[in-house]
Short mmCIF file of C-alpha atoms in Angstrom, two decimals:
data_model
loop_
_atom_site.label_atom_id
_atom_site.label_comp_id
_atom_site.label_asym_id
_atom_site.label_seq_id
_atom_site.Cartn_x
_atom_site.Cartn_y
_atom_site.Cartn_z
CA UNK A 1 22.15 1.83 -25.96
CA UNK A 2 21.53 2.75 -29.56
CA UNK A 3 17.98 4.06 -28.66
CA UNK A 4 19.37 6.04 -25.78
CA UNK A 5 22.17 7.56 -28.05
CA UNK A 6 19.55 8.70 -30.53
CA UNK A 7 17.20 10.09 -27.82
CA UNK A 8 20.19 12.05 -26.48
CA UNK A 9 21.11 13.30 -29.90
CA UNK A 10 17.57 14.42 -30.37
CA UNK A 11 17.56 16.35 -27.23
CA UNK A 12 20.83 17.89 -27.91
CA UNK A 13 19.56 18.93 -31.49
CA UNK A 14 16.58 20.69 -29.80
CA UNK A 15 18.53 22.64 -27.31
CA UNK A 16 18.00 26.47 -27.47
CA UNK A 17 20.73 28.50 -29.30
CA UNK A 18 21.78 32.14 -28.75
CA UNK A 19 24.13 33.97 -31.04
CA UNK A 20 25.38 37.47 -31.43
CA UNK A 21 25.24 38.78 -34.77
CA UNK A 22 27.51 41.28 -36.77
CA UNK A 23 25.15 44.13 -35.53
CA UNK A 24 25.75 43.33 -31.93
CA UNK A 25 22.27 41.93 -31.54
CA UNK A 26 21.56 38.91 -29.37
CA UNK A 27 19.38 36.39 -31.23
CA UNK A 28 17.80 33.41 -29.42
CA UNK A 29 16.10 30.52 -31.09
CA UNK A 30 14.24 27.50 -29.51
CA UNK A 31 16.44 25.09 -31.43
CA UNK A 32 19.09 25.04 -34.25
CA UNK A 33 17.36 26.25 -37.37
CA UNK A 34 16.45 23.48 -39.94
CA UNK A 35 15.34 25.81 -42.75
CA UNK A 36 17.80 28.54 -43.69
CA UNK A 37 17.78 31.11 -46.53
CA UNK A 38 21.12 32.64 -47.17
CA UNK A 39 21.65 35.98 -49.03
CA UNK A 40 25.43 36.09 -49.12
CA UNK A 41 27.61 33.64 -50.98
CA UNK A 42 30.30 33.44 -48.40
CA UNK A 43 27.62 32.72 -45.66
CA UNK A 44 26.07 29.94 -47.93
CA UNK A 45 29.57 28.22 -48.42
CA UNK A 46 30.23 28.49 -44.61
CA UNK A 47 26.97 26.75 -43.74
CA UNK A 48 27.96 23.90 -46.21
CA UNK A 49 31.43 23.75 -45.02
CA UNK A 50 30.01 23.14 -41.35
CA UNK A 51 28.07 20.09 -42.62
CA UNK A 52 24.80 21.79 -42.86
CA UNK A 53 24.09 22.25 -46.61
CA UNK A 54 20.91 20.14 -46.33
CA UNK A 55 19.33 22.85 -44.30
CA UNK A 56 19.61 25.48 -46.89
CA UNK A 57 16.16 25.99 -48.50
CA UNK A 58 16.97 29.11 -50.55
CA UNK A 59 19.90 31.10 -51.58
CA UNK A 60 20.80 34.51 -53.55
CA UNK A 61 21.45 34.32 -57.15
CA UNK A 62 25.36 34.40 -56.64
CA UNK A 63 25.77 31.45 -54.31
CA UNK A 64 26.85 28.73 -56.77
CA UNK A 65 29.36 26.51 -54.59
CA UNK A 66 29.15 23.87 -53.68
CA UNK A 67 27.19 22.69 -56.89
CA UNK A 68 24.22 21.59 -55.07
CA UNK A 69 23.40 25.14 -54.04
CA UNK A 70 22.56 25.91 -57.92
CA UNK A 71 19.58 23.42 -57.48
CA UNK A 72 18.02 25.41 -54.67
CA UNK A 73 15.38 28.37 -55.13
CA UNK A 74 17.08 31.58 -55.82
CA UNK A 75 15.57 34.57 -53.94
CA UNK A 76 17.28 37.60 -55.73
CA UNK A 77 20.53 39.15 -54.60
CA UNK A 78 21.74 40.32 -51.24
CA UNK A 79 21.02 43.96 -52.14
CA UNK A 80 17.84 43.25 -53.96
CA UNK A 81 16.24 40.13 -52.40
CA UNK A 82 12.67 38.96 -53.48
CA UNK A 83 10.98 39.35 -49.94
CA UNK A 84 7.91 37.45 -50.95
CA UNK A 85 9.93 34.47 -52.34
CA UNK A 86 11.94 34.32 -49.06
CA UNK A 87 8.69 34.46 -46.88
CA UNK A 88 7.20 31.74 -49.01
CA UNK A 89 10.13 29.34 -48.02
CA UNK A 90 9.17 29.64 -44.48
CA UNK A 91 12.69 29.86 -43.10
CA UNK A 92 13.68 29.51 -39.50
CA UNK A 93 16.56 32.01 -40.13
CA UNK A 94 17.67 34.34 -42.85
CA UNK A 95 21.46 34.87 -43.21
CA UNK A 96 22.11 38.22 -44.53
CA UNK A 97 24.95 40.80 -44.80
CA UNK A 98 24.96 43.58 -42.04
CA UNK A 99 24.59 46.22 -44.79
CA UNK A 100 21.56 44.79 -46.48
CA UNK A 101 18.75 47.21 -46.57
CA UNK A 102 16.18 44.26 -46.58
CA UNK A 103 17.02 43.19 -43.09
CA UNK A 104 14.49 45.55 -41.40
CA UNK A 105 11.79 44.46 -43.81
CA UNK A 106 12.32 40.80 -43.35
CA UNK A 107 12.25 41.31 -39.49
CA UNK A 108 9.01 43.45 -39.72
CA UNK A 109 7.45 40.36 -41.34
CA UNK A 110 8.47 38.17 -38.40
CA UNK A 111 11.66 36.54 -39.74
CA UNK A 112 14.71 36.06 -37.75
CA UNK A 113 17.59 37.65 -39.57
CA UNK A 114 21.19 36.88 -38.51
CA UNK A 115 23.45 39.55 -40.06
CA UNK A 116 27.04 38.59 -40.57
CA UNK A 117 29.58 40.21 -42.98
CA UNK A 118 33.17 39.00 -42.63
CA UNK A 119 35.81 41.44 -43.96
CA UNK A 120 38.91 40.10 -42.37
CA UNK A 121 40.61 36.94 -41.56
CA UNK A 122 39.72 37.17 -37.97
CA UNK A 123 36.04 38.20 -38.86
CA UNK A 124 35.86 35.01 -41.05
CA UNK A 125 36.96 32.84 -38.09
CA UNK A 126 34.50 34.62 -35.85
CA UNK A 127 31.56 34.24 -38.43
CA UNK A 128 32.43 30.49 -38.57
CA UNK A 129 32.18 30.36 -34.70
CA UNK A 130 28.82 32.23 -34.84
CA UNK A 131 27.29 30.01 -37.63
CA UNK A 132 28.62 26.77 -35.81
CA UNK A 133 26.87 27.89 -32.59
CA UNK A 134 23.70 28.72 -34.67
CA UNK A 135 23.77 25.27 -36.26
CA UNK A 136 24.40 23.31 -32.97
CA UNK A 137 27.73 22.13 -34.39
CA UNK A 138 30.41 21.65 -31.64
CA UNK A 139 33.39 23.84 -32.19
CA UNK A 140 35.70 21.00 -32.06
CA UNK A 141 33.99 19.17 -34.99
CA UNK A 142 32.93 22.49 -36.65
CA UNK A 143 34.33 26.09 -36.72
CA UNK A 144 37.59 25.30 -34.88
CA UNK A 145 38.35 22.26 -37.16
CA UNK A 146 37.47 24.29 -40.17
CA UNK A 147 39.53 27.27 -39.19
CA UNK A 148 42.73 25.12 -38.57
CA UNK A 149 42.26 23.61 -42.02
CA UNK A 150 41.96 27.18 -43.64
CA UNK A 151 44.82 28.59 -41.65
CA UNK A 152 47.09 25.70 -42.30
CA UNK A 153 46.16 26.06 -45.99
CA UNK A 154 47.11 29.63 -46.23
CA UNK A 155 50.46 28.96 -44.48
CA UNK A 156 51.10 26.14 -46.83
CA UNK A 157 50.43 28.41 -49.80
CA UNK A 158 52.84 31.00 -48.21
CA UNK A 159 55.59 28.30 -47.88
CA UNK A 160 55.16 27.28 -51.52
CA UNK A 161 56.09 30.86 -52.70
CA UNK A 162 59.66 30.85 -54.27
CA UNK A 163 62.19 33.25 -52.57
CA UNK A 164 62.36 35.27 -55.75
CA UNK A 165 58.77 36.36 -55.19
CA UNK A 166 59.01 37.23 -51.59
CA UNK A 167 58.53 41.10 -51.07
CA UNK A 168 57.00 41.63 -54.40
CA UNK A 169 54.62 44.44 -54.58
CA UNK A 170 51.25 43.51 -55.91
CA UNK A 171 47.93 45.35 -57.13
CA UNK A 172 45.07 43.39 -56.76
CA UNK A 173 41.81 44.56 -58.76
CA UNK A 174 38.58 43.16 -57.38
CA UNK A 175 36.41 44.59 -60.04
CA UNK A 176 36.39 46.86 -63.09
CA UNK A 177 36.56 50.63 -61.97
CA UNK A 178 39.21 49.93 -60.83
CA UNK A 179 38.15 48.77 -57.53
CA UNK A 180 41.23 47.51 -55.53
CA UNK A 181 41.79 45.35 -52.54
CA UNK A 182 43.86 47.35 -50.00
CA UNK A 183 46.08 46.20 -47.26
CA UNK A 184 42.97 46.36 -44.87
CA UNK A 185 40.98 44.04 -46.85
CA UNK A 186 40.92 40.09 -46.16
CA UNK A 187 42.58 39.91 -49.62
CA UNK A 188 45.23 42.24 -48.52
CA UNK A 189 45.78 40.05 -45.41
CA UNK A 190 46.22 37.02 -47.59
CA UNK A 191 48.91 38.76 -49.52
CA UNK A 192 50.59 39.75 -46.42
CA UNK A 193 50.59 36.40 -45.18
CA UNK A 194 52.02 35.14 -48.54
CA UNK A 195 54.95 37.60 -47.87
CA UNK A 196 54.22 40.27 -50.45
CA UNK A 197 53.43 43.91 -50.31
CA UNK A 198 50.22 45.69 -51.44
CA UNK A 199 50.55 48.94 -53.44
CA UNK A 200 47.25 50.11 -51.99
CA UNK A 201 47.45 51.25 -48.33
CA UNK A 202 44.90 50.62 -45.70
CA UNK A 203 44.18 54.21 -45.29
CA UNK A 204 42.11 54.19 -48.69
CA UNK A 205 39.76 51.63 -47.03
CA UNK A 206 39.29 47.95 -47.89
CA UNK A 207 38.04 48.08 -51.47
CA UNK A 208 38.59 51.63 -52.71
CA UNK A 209 37.96 53.08 -56.21
CA UNK A 210 41.04 54.26 -57.75
CA UNK A 211 41.92 56.52 -60.66
CA UNK A 212 43.90 54.34 -63.06
CA UNK A 213 46.79 56.71 -62.96
CA UNK A 214 47.34 55.73 -59.35
CA UNK A 215 48.33 52.24 -60.36
CA UNK A 216 50.67 53.70 -62.88
CA UNK A 217 52.47 55.85 -60.20
CA UNK A 218 52.43 52.66 -57.84
CA UNK A 219 54.42 50.64 -60.41
CA UNK A 220 53.42 47.22 -58.81
CA UNK A 221 55.75 44.22 -59.73
CA UNK A 222 52.67 42.04 -60.28
CA UNK A 223 49.19 42.94 -61.30
CA UNK A 224 46.39 40.59 -60.42
CA UNK A 225 42.79 41.12 -61.95
CA UNK A 226 39.50 39.31 -60.80
CA UNK A 227 37.30 38.82 -63.80
CA UNK A 228 34.07 37.33 -62.49
CA UNK A 229 32.10 38.60 -65.48
CA UNK A 230 34.68 37.18 -67.93
CA UNK A 231 34.27 40.23 -70.29
CA UNK A 232 37.22 41.14 -72.45
CA UNK A 233 39.57 43.60 -70.45
CA UNK A 234 40.93 46.64 -72.17
CA UNK A 235 43.79 48.18 -70.37
CA UNK A 236 43.29 51.41 -68.64
CA UNK A 237 44.77 54.53 -70.14
CA UNK A 238 48.54 54.76 -69.41
CA UNK A 239 48.87 51.14 -68.21
CA UNK A 240 50.79 49.99 -71.10
CA UNK A 241 53.81 52.06 -69.75
CA UNK A 242 53.76 49.87 -66.48
CA UNK A 243 56.84 47.58 -66.57
CA UNK A 244 54.74 44.78 -65.13
CA UNK A 245 52.32 45.00 -68.06
CA UNK A 246 55.11 45.36 -70.54
CA UNK A 247 56.80 42.12 -68.90
CA UNK A 248 53.44 40.37 -68.93
CA UNK A 249 53.43 39.99 -65.10
CA UNK A 250 49.76 40.17 -65.13
CA UNK A 251 47.29 37.44 -63.81
CA UNK A 252 43.69 37.56 -65.13
CA UNK A 253 41.84 34.95 -62.93
CA UNK A 254 38.77 33.45 -64.44
CA UNK A 255 35.32 33.70 -62.96
CA UNK A 256 35.70 30.54 -60.84
CA UNK A 257 39.08 31.41 -59.42
CA UNK A 258 37.89 35.09 -58.95
CA UNK A 259 34.97 33.95 -56.83
CA UNK A 260 36.99 31.90 -54.52
CA UNK A 261 39.49 34.67 -53.99
CA UNK A 262 36.91 37.40 -53.36
CA UNK A 263 34.59 35.59 -51.03
CA UNK A 264 35.68 35.69 -47.38
CA UNK A 265 34.69 32.34 -46.34
CA UNK A 266 35.91 28.63 -46.12
CA UNK A 267 37.77 28.71 -49.43
CA UNK A 268 40.34 31.41 -48.18
CA UNK A 269 43.09 28.81 -48.53
CA UNK A 270 42.22 27.99 -52.04
CA UNK A 271 42.28 31.73 -52.81
CA UNK A 272 45.82 32.02 -51.25
CA UNK A 273 47.02 28.98 -53.33
CA UNK A 274 45.64 30.76 -56.54
CA UNK A 275 47.54 34.01 -55.71
CA UNK A 276 50.78 31.97 -54.86
CA UNK A 277 50.72 30.32 -58.14
CA UNK A 278 50.49 33.60 -59.93
CA UNK A 279 53.28 34.90 -58.12
CA UNK A 280 55.42 31.83 -58.70
CA UNK A 281 54.67 31.98 -62.41
CA UNK A 282 55.32 35.60 -62.98
CA UNK A 283 58.31 35.96 -60.55
CA UNK A 284 59.69 32.39 -60.19
CA UNK A 285 62.56 33.45 -62.41
CA UNK A 286 63.22 36.86 -61.13
CA UNK A 287 66.84 37.51 -59.88
CA UNK A 288 67.47 38.05 -56.00
#
């Protein structure tokens, strides 16, 4: 019986797979890939969360979670990958962003590129499903289970928020510029699920670059700043007049926390919890 089970497992693992990537391309492989190069941190994290970390043979320079990824060969960044280094790893599949200019070059060299770039909660769920199919992981044990855990985690973060923080108006800066997360970004969706507002409307695009004066006029109740570079942050001109700044209702997330918030992947719930803690800390004593 054990031998039969192992044989059946081997047959299942060798089954052809077919997925449709973020470009709408239908990609077929004779079997689930065993050698994968990932050029996007959120995709690297998702592969690991689906239990296939051991299949990654190379990652981009920013893929640093889980810790074991830091021991893999680095092949540049998503926008400037080292093509020769990727080819030398003999990957069955390269995972890349839809917007990567390297996709055509990699495909011209005979590599299979699965382009995926989640930008909303729904797309995170969809990408997990595509990766699960690509890896040959049954949905019930893979993508569906993982999404239920993420969704429940975000909901729990929302329920942890004190009533005094609900309805607050938030400004979230993704990176210096300032580049903000609007209502249409996945970060904006998380804020909405937490029960707070976003001073940057969806009409400006997911991650618009703003004039610092915009934030002064918007007058948010809480300011959240991602600081992945951990550089000292000087206030933008005029920001010292914002009541939230004067009242120290500003959360500056460290590099580790910033990364888990700004990556649309399996750590969405952890990002939601970090933002909920900020809101509770800054508005927990606010009057009704």
